[in-house]
Amino acid sequence: MNLDVNRQRLIAEIEELASISDAEAPAVTRIVFTPTDLKARAWLISHCEKAGLAVRQDPVGNIFARWAGTEPGAPAVGTGSHIDAIPNAGKYDGVVGVLGGLEAIRSLERSGFRPKHSIELLVFTSEEPTRFGIGCLGSRLLSGSMSPDAARKLEDKQGFSMEEVRRKAGCHGSLEEVKLPDGYFKAFVELHIEQGPLLEQQKVPIGIVTNIAAPASLRVSIEGAGGHAGGVLMPDRRDALCAAAELVLAVENAARTSGAPDTVATVGICEVFPGAVNSIPSKVQLSVDIRDTCLERRDAVLCAIEAARQAIAGKRHVSIREKLLNADMPAQCEPSITKALSDSAAKHNLPFVPMVSRAYHDSLFMSRIAPVGMLFIPCRNGYSHRPDEYASPEDISRGVIVLAETLVTLAA
Ligand SMILES: [Zn+2]
């Protein structure tokens, strides 16, 4: 079988999709269910139909483009990613897995290959949390990781409910219909840019993901007592920011002492009230993001933070409340799929390395209902979620050829 990638057309398509954006080029902004997102979806569907794929959309807007196999009743082999983009993002995050997946299917069609298992290209709704505050909305619902009731309660910043927004966007039916039946997919493989610098530094074109780290996130509210910065003497203070400072260091320490380099923890937001130079901070809100490839270790960090919370609150006479926003399970990629990926790379003489995905992806949730695999291609300087995100046409083609070859193994 002779597999070839139509690189010129694929790159032109990536550019064309990037032009459907609410930000000025080269930046891309495409928030789920905005008119721009709907235009991009329509554009993509027409390209899938031109490739002879049968397209359907589920009630949350996940797009399925199917190439029927010779045994259409057998479990399908899925590939795909997302096309939504955070404000002021780049052209490649998600898009490489969607348009690259489409080109992998077209290259298989051109080669004369006929799959036994149907091959489906998936475009997941709202991988980015921009609009509804939660990432991977489509894949969470598909995999039953989120209940339809919880999804219906989501609201955007304007106060529009997810239910309202999706219906206005033309997604009909009930969210109960989104979850896929068990055994729907035989395998799911996602191609993605690395979003980190390792492949580029090691000069290796292909990363084969073995584990996907999962985040837990907390919102922490600290309440002490405010007052005049001159008037209240130190022994009488209940400074919320000083308590927050201790907690931030406790978060860092919990990750540093976990015993594994895969544990990371970040306080990315610190809002101080009232925020005046001559006023003692009375309230602070913190965000905490903890990630690990091992659930026990990640949860041990959560416990360490909880112990620090109690100790600091007691010592400083402040109230500290924690709200767990989400705690997802890390995933392991399926060894038979990582083997299919590495065999495919070797067949095309492409060096590869095993990797951990430290960002999370729709594959994390797909792993609840299907064996999954992921492959990474390099991106310049590891930059992602910014307008200068870049993956070279050569690297994209290499990822697509390895994906196509892997689909042959999985769907034959
Ligand atoms: Zn992505």
Short mmCIF file of C-alpha atoms and ligand atoms in Angstrom, two decimals:
data_model
loop_
_atom_site.label_atom_id
_atom_site.label_comp_id
_atom_site.label_asym_id
_atom_site.label_seq_id
_atom_site.Cartn_x
_atom_site.Cartn_y
_atom_site.Cartn_z
CA MET A 1 0.00 0.00 0.00
CA ASN A 2 1.33 3.37 -0.97
CA LEU A 3 0.41 6.10 1.52
CA ASP A 4 1.07 9.70 0.59
CA VAL A 5 0.06 12.96 2.24
CA ASN A 6 -1.24 15.82 0.13
CA ARG A 7 0.81 18.28 2.14
CA GLN A 8 0.06 21.32 0.04
CA ARG A 9 -3.69 20.93 0.34
CA LEU A 10 -3.51 20.10 4.04
CA ILE A 11 -1.47 23.21 4.84
CA ALA A 12 -3.81 25.33 2.70
CA GLU A 13 -6.75 23.94 4.68
CA ILE A 14 -5.07 24.72 8.01
CA GLU A 15 -4.55 28.31 6.79
CA GLU A 16 -8.12 28.57 5.56
CA LEU A 17 -9.56 27.33 8.85
CA ALA A 18 -7.31 29.79 10.73
CA SER A 19 -8.86 32.62 8.70
CA ILE A 20 -12.25 31.78 10.24
CA SER A 21 -11.43 33.62 13.45
CA ASP A 22 -12.52 36.44 15.72
CA ALA A 23 -8.93 37.65 16.14
CA GLU A 24 -6.69 39.29 13.60
CA ALA A 25 -4.20 36.97 11.85
CA PRO A 26 -1.99 35.28 12.82
CA ALA A 27 -3.97 35.00 16.07
CA VAL A 28 -6.95 32.67 16.12
CA THR A 29 -9.96 33.02 18.42
CA ARG A 30 -12.81 30.56 17.95
CA ILE A 31 -15.08 30.17 20.95
CA VAL A 32 -17.60 27.36 20.91
CA PHE A 33 -21.00 28.09 19.32
CA THR A 34 -20.17 31.67 18.31
CA PRO A 35 -21.08 32.56 14.71
CA THR A 36 -17.39 32.10 13.86
CA ASP A 37 -17.29 28.62 15.36
CA LEU A 38 -20.47 27.69 13.48
CA LYS A 39 -18.94 28.93 10.24
CA ALA A 40 -15.81 26.84 10.89
CA ARG A 41 -17.95 23.78 11.62
CA ALA A 42 -19.90 24.20 8.38
CA TRP A 43 -16.65 24.60 6.44
CA LEU A 44 -15.25 21.46 8.02
CA ILE A 45 -18.39 19.40 7.42
CA SER A 46 -18.36 20.32 3.73
CA HIS A 47 -14.73 19.10 3.50
CA CYS A 48 -15.64 15.82 5.20
CA GLU A 49 -18.55 15.34 2.80
CA LYS A 50 -16.27 16.05 -0.17
CA ALA A 51 -14.10 13.21 1.10
CA GLY A 52 -17.14 10.91 0.93
CA LEU A 53 -17.69 10.70 4.69
CA ALA A 54 -21.15 10.46 6.23
CA VAL A 55 -21.48 13.27 8.76
CA ARG A 56 -23.66 13.46 11.84
CA GLN A 57 -23.72 15.80 14.81
CA ASP A 58 -24.82 14.74 18.29
CA PRO A 59 -26.93 16.97 20.59
CA VAL A 60 -23.88 18.69 22.10
CA GLY A 61 -22.37 19.34 18.67
CA ASN A 62 -19.70 16.64 18.55
CA ILE A 63 -19.18 15.94 14.86
CA PHE A 64 -18.74 12.35 13.59
CA ALA A 65 -17.59 11.86 9.99
CA ARG A 66 -17.70 8.19 9.08
CA TRP A 67 -16.00 6.11 6.46
CA ALA A 68 -18.01 2.90 6.53
CA GLY A 69 -16.00 -0.28 6.81
CA THR A 70 -16.74 -3.57 5.08
CA GLU A 71 -18.19 -4.72 8.43
CA PRO A 72 -20.24 -1.65 9.32
CA GLY A 73 -21.64 -3.27 12.47
CA ALA A 74 -18.18 -3.83 13.98
CA PRO A 75 -16.80 -1.29 16.51
CA ALA A 76 -15.33 1.77 14.79
CA VAL A 77 -11.82 3.15 14.93
CA GLY A 78 -11.86 6.83 15.87
CA THR A 79 -9.45 9.68 15.36
CA GLY A 80 -9.83 13.43 15.78
CA SER A 81 -9.46 16.39 18.12
CA HIS A 82 -10.99 19.86 18.41
CA ILE A 83 -11.22 23.09 16.41
CA ASP A 84 -12.23 25.55 19.12
CA ALA A 85 -9.47 27.96 20.12
CA ILE A 86 -8.98 30.11 23.21
CA PRO A 87 -8.75 33.91 22.71
CA ASN A 88 -5.58 34.91 20.88
CA ALA A 89 -4.44 31.35 20.20
CA GLY A 90 -2.64 29.74 17.26
CA LYS A 91 -3.55 27.68 14.20
CA TYR A 92 -2.45 24.20 15.17
CA ASP A 93 -3.75 23.16 18.59
CA GLY A 94 -6.49 20.62 17.91
CA VAL A 95 -6.67 21.53 14.22
CA VAL A 96 -3.72 19.28 13.32
CA GLY A 97 -5.61 16.32 14.77
CA VAL A 98 -8.81 17.18 12.90
CA LEU A 99 -7.53 18.22 9.46
CA GLY A 100 -4.59 15.82 9.80
CA GLY A 101 -7.08 13.07 10.65
CA LEU A 102 -9.16 13.98 7.60
CA GLU A 103 -6.06 13.88 5.38
CA ALA A 104 -5.04 10.51 6.89
CA ILE A 105 -8.45 9.14 5.86
CA ARG A 106 -8.18 10.67 2.38
CA SER A 107 -4.71 9.19 1.95
CA LEU A 108 -6.10 5.76 2.86
CA GLU A 109 -8.92 6.24 0.35
CA ARG A 110 -6.39 7.17 -2.36
CA SER A 111 -4.26 4.13 -1.58
CA GLY A 112 -7.13 1.74 -2.30
CA PHE A 113 -7.28 0.49 1.31
CA ARG A 114 -10.72 -0.66 2.42
CA PRO A 115 -11.17 -0.81 6.21
CA LYS A 116 -13.02 -3.68 7.83
CA HIS A 117 -13.89 -1.49 10.84
CA SER A 118 -15.46 1.87 10.01
CA ILE A 119 -13.12 4.80 10.56
CA GLU A 120 -14.62 7.87 12.19
CA LEU A 121 -13.22 11.37 12.38
CA LEU A 122 -14.36 13.12 15.56
CA VAL A 123 -14.48 16.83 16.21
CA PHE A 124 -15.12 17.37 19.91
CA THR A 125 -17.19 20.29 21.16
CA SER A 126 -15.52 22.80 23.46
CA GLU A 127 -12.23 21.16 24.35
CA GLU A 128 -11.25 24.59 25.65
CA PRO A 129 -12.94 25.79 28.84
CA THR A 130 -13.27 29.41 27.61
CA ARG A 131 -17.03 29.65 27.36
CA PHE A 132 -18.47 27.32 29.97
CA GLY A 133 -15.55 27.11 32.41
CA ILE A 134 -14.95 23.41 31.86
CA GLY A 135 -12.70 21.80 29.25
CA CYS A 136 -13.48 18.75 27.11
CA LEU A 137 -17.23 19.24 27.37
CA GLY A 138 -18.00 17.09 24.30
CA SER A 139 -15.77 14.18 25.26
CA ARG A 140 -16.88 14.29 28.91
CA LEU A 141 -20.48 13.81 27.77
CA LEU A 142 -19.62 11.21 25.11
CA SER A 143 -17.82 9.10 27.67
CA GLY A 144 -20.32 9.55 30.48
CA SER A 145 -17.70 11.40 32.57
CA MET A 146 -20.17 14.24 33.08
CA SER A 147 -23.89 13.91 33.61
CA PRO A 148 -26.31 15.61 31.24
CA ASP A 149 -27.77 17.39 34.29
CA ALA A 150 -24.42 18.87 35.25
CA ALA A 151 -23.89 19.96 31.63
CA ARG A 152 -27.30 21.62 31.47
CA LYS A 153 -26.39 23.71 34.52
CA LEU A 154 -23.34 25.24 32.85
CA GLU A 155 -23.56 28.93 31.99
CA ASP A 156 -21.40 31.30 30.03
CA LYS A 157 -20.28 34.68 31.37
CA GLN A 158 -23.33 36.38 29.91
CA GLY A 159 -25.55 34.04 31.91
CA PHE A 160 -26.76 32.00 28.91
CA SER A 161 -27.16 28.33 29.76
CA MET A 162 -25.35 25.68 27.75
CA GLU A 163 -28.75 24.22 26.92
CA GLU A 164 -29.92 27.50 25.39
CA VAL A 165 -26.67 28.15 23.56
CA ARG A 166 -26.42 24.72 21.96
CA ARG A 167 -30.03 24.78 20.81
CA LYS A 168 -29.55 28.21 19.25
CA ALA A 169 -26.51 26.77 17.51
CA GLY A 170 -28.74 24.15 15.89
CA CYS A 171 -27.88 21.17 18.10
CA HIS A 172 -31.15 19.37 18.76
CA GLY A 173 -32.12 16.34 20.78
CA SER A 174 -31.52 15.59 24.42
CA LEU A 175 -28.10 15.52 26.07
CA GLU A 176 -29.00 12.05 27.35
CA GLU A 177 -28.41 10.83 23.78
CA VAL A 178 -24.78 11.97 23.69
CA LYS A 179 -23.13 9.17 25.66
CA LEU A 180 -21.81 6.49 23.33
CA PRO A 181 -22.77 2.87 23.97
CA ASP A 182 -20.04 0.67 25.44
CA GLY A 183 -17.92 -0.91 22.76
CA TYR A 184 -18.74 1.76 20.17
CA PHE A 185 -15.05 2.31 19.51
CA LYS A 186 -12.47 -0.41 19.05
CA ALA A 187 -9.78 2.23 19.43
CA PHE A 188 -9.32 5.99 19.46
CA VAL A 189 -6.13 7.77 18.35
CA GLU A 190 -5.47 11.50 18.60
CA LEU A 191 -2.77 13.40 16.74
CA HIS A 192 -1.75 16.65 18.47
CA ILE A 193 1.07 19.18 18.63
CA GLU A 194 3.23 18.57 21.68
CA GLN A 195 2.60 21.99 23.33
CA GLY A 196 5.99 21.57 24.98
CA PRO A 197 9.63 21.77 23.79
CA LEU A 198 10.93 18.21 24.27
CA LEU A 199 10.57 16.80 20.75
CA GLU A 200 12.16 19.88 19.23
CA GLN A 201 15.03 19.80 21.74
CA GLN A 202 15.65 16.12 21.12
CA LYS A 203 15.22 16.56 17.33
CA VAL A 204 12.75 13.67 17.22
CA PRO A 205 9.72 14.03 14.90
CA ILE A 206 7.24 11.74 16.70
CA GLY A 207 6.25 11.43 20.36
CA ILE A 208 4.18 8.43 21.37
CA VAL A 209 2.16 9.14 24.48
CA THR A 210 2.13 6.48 27.18
CA ASN A 211 0.25 8.39 29.91
CA ILE A 212 -2.02 11.41 30.05
CA ALA A 213 -1.74 13.44 33.24
CA ALA A 214 -4.96 14.61 34.80
CA PRO A 215 -5.68 17.82 36.64
CA ALA A 216 -7.49 18.50 39.85
CA SER A 217 -8.41 22.10 40.49
CA LEU A 218 -9.49 23.97 43.55
CA ARG A 219 -10.86 27.39 44.27
CA VAL A 220 -9.72 28.63 47.68
CA SER A 221 -11.40 31.52 49.50
CA ILE A 222 -9.64 33.02 52.48
CA GLU A 223 -11.33 35.44 54.79
CA GLY A 224 -9.52 37.37 57.52
CA ALA A 225 -10.07 40.88 58.81
CA GLY A 226 -9.38 44.13 57.02
CA GLY A 227 -8.39 47.43 58.53
CA HIS A 228 -6.17 50.47 58.25
CA ALA A 229 -2.56 49.63 57.34
CA GLY A 230 -1.38 52.11 59.95
CA GLY A 231 -3.96 51.59 62.64
CA VAL A 232 -3.98 47.83 63.26
CA LEU A 233 -0.86 46.56 65.06
CA MET A 234 0.75 43.30 64.01
CA PRO A 235 -0.37 41.08 66.93
CA ASP A 236 -4.00 41.94 66.15
CA ARG A 237 -3.93 41.18 62.45
CA ARG A 238 -5.80 38.47 60.57
CA ASP A 239 -4.28 39.23 57.17
CA ALA A 240 -5.88 37.07 54.45
CA LEU A 241 -3.00 37.59 52.01
CA CYS A 242 -0.36 36.45 54.50
CA ALA A 243 -2.39 33.28 55.04
CA ALA A 244 -2.66 32.89 51.25
CA ALA A 245 1.12 33.28 50.93
CA GLU A 246 1.67 30.38 53.33
CA LEU A 247 -0.84 28.26 51.47
CA VAL A 248 0.78 28.99 48.08
CA LEU A 249 4.11 27.78 49.43
CA ALA A 250 2.43 24.71 50.91
CA VAL A 251 1.01 23.90 47.45
CA GLU A 252 4.47 24.22 45.90
CA ASN A 253 6.02 22.11 48.65
CA ALA A 254 3.42 19.37 48.33
CA ALA A 255 4.26 18.95 44.64
CA ARG A 256 8.03 19.24 45.13
CA THR A 257 8.08 16.54 47.79
CA SER A 258 5.74 14.06 46.03
CA GLY A 259 8.72 11.93 45.08
CA ALA A 260 8.10 12.08 41.31
CA PRO A 261 8.90 14.66 38.63
CA ASP A 262 5.44 14.13 37.09
CA THR A 263 3.73 15.95 39.96
CA VAL A 264 3.12 19.65 39.28
CA ALA A 265 1.05 22.18 41.17
CA THR A 266 0.34 25.80 40.32
CA VAL A 267 -1.43 28.73 41.91
CA GLY A 268 -2.26 30.81 38.85
CA ILE A 269 -4.77 33.28 40.27
CA CYS A 270 -4.55 35.40 43.41
CA GLU A 271 -7.24 38.03 43.82
CA VAL A 272 -6.80 40.36 46.77
CA PHE A 273 -9.65 42.35 48.30
CA PRO A 274 -9.92 45.28 48.69
CA GLY A 275 -6.56 45.72 46.93
CA ALA A 276 -5.41 49.08 48.28
CA VAL A 277 -1.92 50.04 49.46
CA ASN A 278 -3.10 51.23 52.86
CA SER A 279 -5.62 48.49 53.58
CA ILE A 280 -5.03 45.10 55.20
CA PRO A 281 -6.25 42.37 52.81
CA SER A 282 -9.49 40.97 54.19
CA LYS A 283 -10.28 38.45 51.46
CA VAL A 284 -8.22 36.46 48.96
CA GLN A 285 -9.26 34.02 46.26
CA LEU A 286 -6.72 31.53 44.91
CA SER A 287 -6.87 28.96 42.13
CA VAL A 288 -4.91 25.73 42.52
CA ASP A 289 -4.15 23.35 39.64
CA ILE A 290 -2.53 20.00 40.42
CA ARG A 291 -1.53 17.45 37.80
CA ASP A 292 -0.01 14.02 37.85
CA THR A 293 0.06 10.80 35.88
CA CYS A 294 -0.61 8.81 39.06
CA LEU A 295 -3.95 9.25 40.78
CA GLU A 296 -2.71 8.25 44.27
CA ARG A 297 0.15 10.75 44.13
CA ARG A 298 -2.12 13.51 42.84
CA ASP A 299 -4.61 12.84 45.61
CA ALA A 300 -1.81 12.78 48.21
CA VAL A 301 -1.00 16.35 47.14
CA LEU A 302 -4.66 17.27 47.63
CA CYS A 303 -4.48 15.79 51.15
CA ALA A 304 -1.29 17.70 51.95
CA ILE A 305 -2.96 20.94 50.83
CA GLU A 306 -5.97 20.15 52.99
CA ALA A 307 -3.73 19.60 56.04
CA ALA A 308 -1.94 22.90 55.35
CA ARG A 309 -5.30 24.66 55.00
CA GLN A 310 -6.40 23.53 58.45
CA ALA A 311 -3.07 24.36 60.08
CA ILE A 312 -2.86 27.84 58.52
CA ALA A 313 -6.48 28.68 59.32
CA GLY A 314 -5.95 27.68 62.95
CA LYS A 315 -2.67 29.49 63.37
CA ARG A 316 -3.77 32.72 61.71
CA HIS A 317 -7.40 32.80 62.83
CA VAL A 318 -8.74 33.15 59.33
CA SER A 319 -11.38 31.12 57.55
CA ILE A 320 -10.14 29.14 54.54
CA ARG A 321 -12.68 27.38 52.36
CA GLU A 322 -11.73 25.04 49.50
CA LYS A 323 -13.96 24.05 46.64
CA LEU A 324 -12.88 21.13 44.49
CA LEU A 325 -13.83 22.19 40.95
CA ASN A 326 -12.77 18.99 39.24
CA ALA A 327 -10.58 15.97 39.84
CA ASP A 328 -10.20 13.88 36.71
CA MET A 329 -8.58 10.48 36.48
CA PRO A 330 -5.24 10.21 34.68
CA ALA A 331 -5.21 7.78 31.76
CA GLN A 332 -2.85 5.18 30.43
CA CYS A 333 -2.62 4.69 26.71
CA GLU A 334 -3.37 1.18 25.46
CA PRO A 335 -0.13 -0.76 24.89
CA SER A 336 -1.43 -2.36 21.68
CA ILE A 337 -2.14 1.11 20.24
CA THR A 338 1.22 2.57 21.32
CA LYS A 339 2.79 -0.46 19.65
CA ALA A 340 0.80 0.14 16.46
CA LEU A 341 1.99 3.76 16.55
CA SER A 342 5.64 2.86 17.08
CA ASP A 343 5.53 0.14 14.39
CA SER A 344 4.02 2.70 11.99
CA ALA A 345 6.71 5.27 12.76
CA ALA A 346 9.43 2.63 12.29
CA LYS A 347 7.91 1.55 8.98
CA HIS A 348 8.34 5.12 7.70
CA ASN A 349 11.85 5.41 9.19
CA LEU A 350 10.75 8.07 11.66
CA PRO A 351 12.48 8.18 15.05
CA PHE A 352 10.11 8.36 18.02
CA VAL A 353 10.20 8.67 21.79
CA PRO A 354 7.70 7.72 24.49
CA MET A 355 6.18 10.75 26.22
CA VAL A 356 3.81 11.82 28.94
CA SER A 357 1.05 14.22 27.92
CA ARG A 358 1.09 16.88 30.61
CA ALA A 359 -1.70 18.88 29.06
CA TYR A 360 -4.98 17.03 28.99
CA HIS A 361 -6.89 16.22 25.87
CA ASP A 362 -10.17 14.71 24.75
CA SER A 363 -8.34 11.37 24.70
CA LEU A 364 -8.25 11.49 28.51
CA PHE A 365 -12.03 11.16 28.54
CA MET A 366 -12.23 8.84 25.54
CA SER A 367 -10.05 6.43 27.56
CA ARG A 368 -13.08 5.78 29.79
CA ILE A 369 -14.94 4.12 26.92
CA ALA A 370 -12.26 3.01 24.48
CA PRO A 371 -8.61 1.98 24.31
CA VAL A 372 -6.74 5.18 23.36
CA GLY A 373 -3.44 6.26 21.89
CA MET A 374 -1.94 9.68 21.18
CA LEU A 375 0.89 10.89 19.02
CA PHE A 376 2.65 14.21 19.26
CA ILE A 377 4.54 16.23 16.68
CA PRO A 378 6.99 19.03 17.55
CA CYS A 379 5.91 22.65 17.76
CA ARG A 380 8.37 25.52 17.60
CA ASN A 381 9.86 26.41 21.00
CA GLY A 382 7.06 24.41 22.57
CA TYR A 383 4.79 27.45 22.13
CA SER A 384 1.05 26.85 22.18
CA HIS A 385 -2.07 28.86 22.99
CA ARG A 386 -0.42 31.92 21.44
CA PRO A 387 -0.45 33.41 17.94
CA ASP A 388 3.12 32.32 17.11
CA GLU A 389 2.30 28.65 17.68
CA TYR A 390 3.88 26.79 14.74
CA ALA A 391 4.31 23.27 13.46
CA SER A 392 6.21 22.78 10.20
CA PRO A 393 4.51 21.24 7.15
CA GLU A 394 7.12 18.45 7.25
CA ASP A 395 6.36 17.57 10.86
CA ILE A 396 2.61 17.71 10.25
CA SER A 397 2.96 15.34 7.27
CA ARG A 398 5.02 12.94 9.35
CA GLY A 399 2.35 12.88 12.02
CA VAL A 400 -0.36 12.28 9.41
CA ILE A 401 1.50 9.40 7.75
CA VAL A 402 2.05 7.68 11.12
CA LEU A 403 -1.61 8.22 11.98
CA ALA A 404 -2.76 6.81 8.61
CA GLU A 405 -0.51 3.77 8.94
CA THR A 406 -1.82 3.17 12.47
CA LEU A 407 -5.43 3.39 11.27
CA VAL A 408 -4.61 0.65 8.76
CA THR A 409 -3.41 -1.62 11.57
CA LEU A 410 -6.39 -0.84 13.80
CA ALA A 411 -9.15 -0.92 11.17
CA ALA A 412 -7.99 -3.86 9.01
ZN ZN B 1 -5.76 20.83 21.99
#
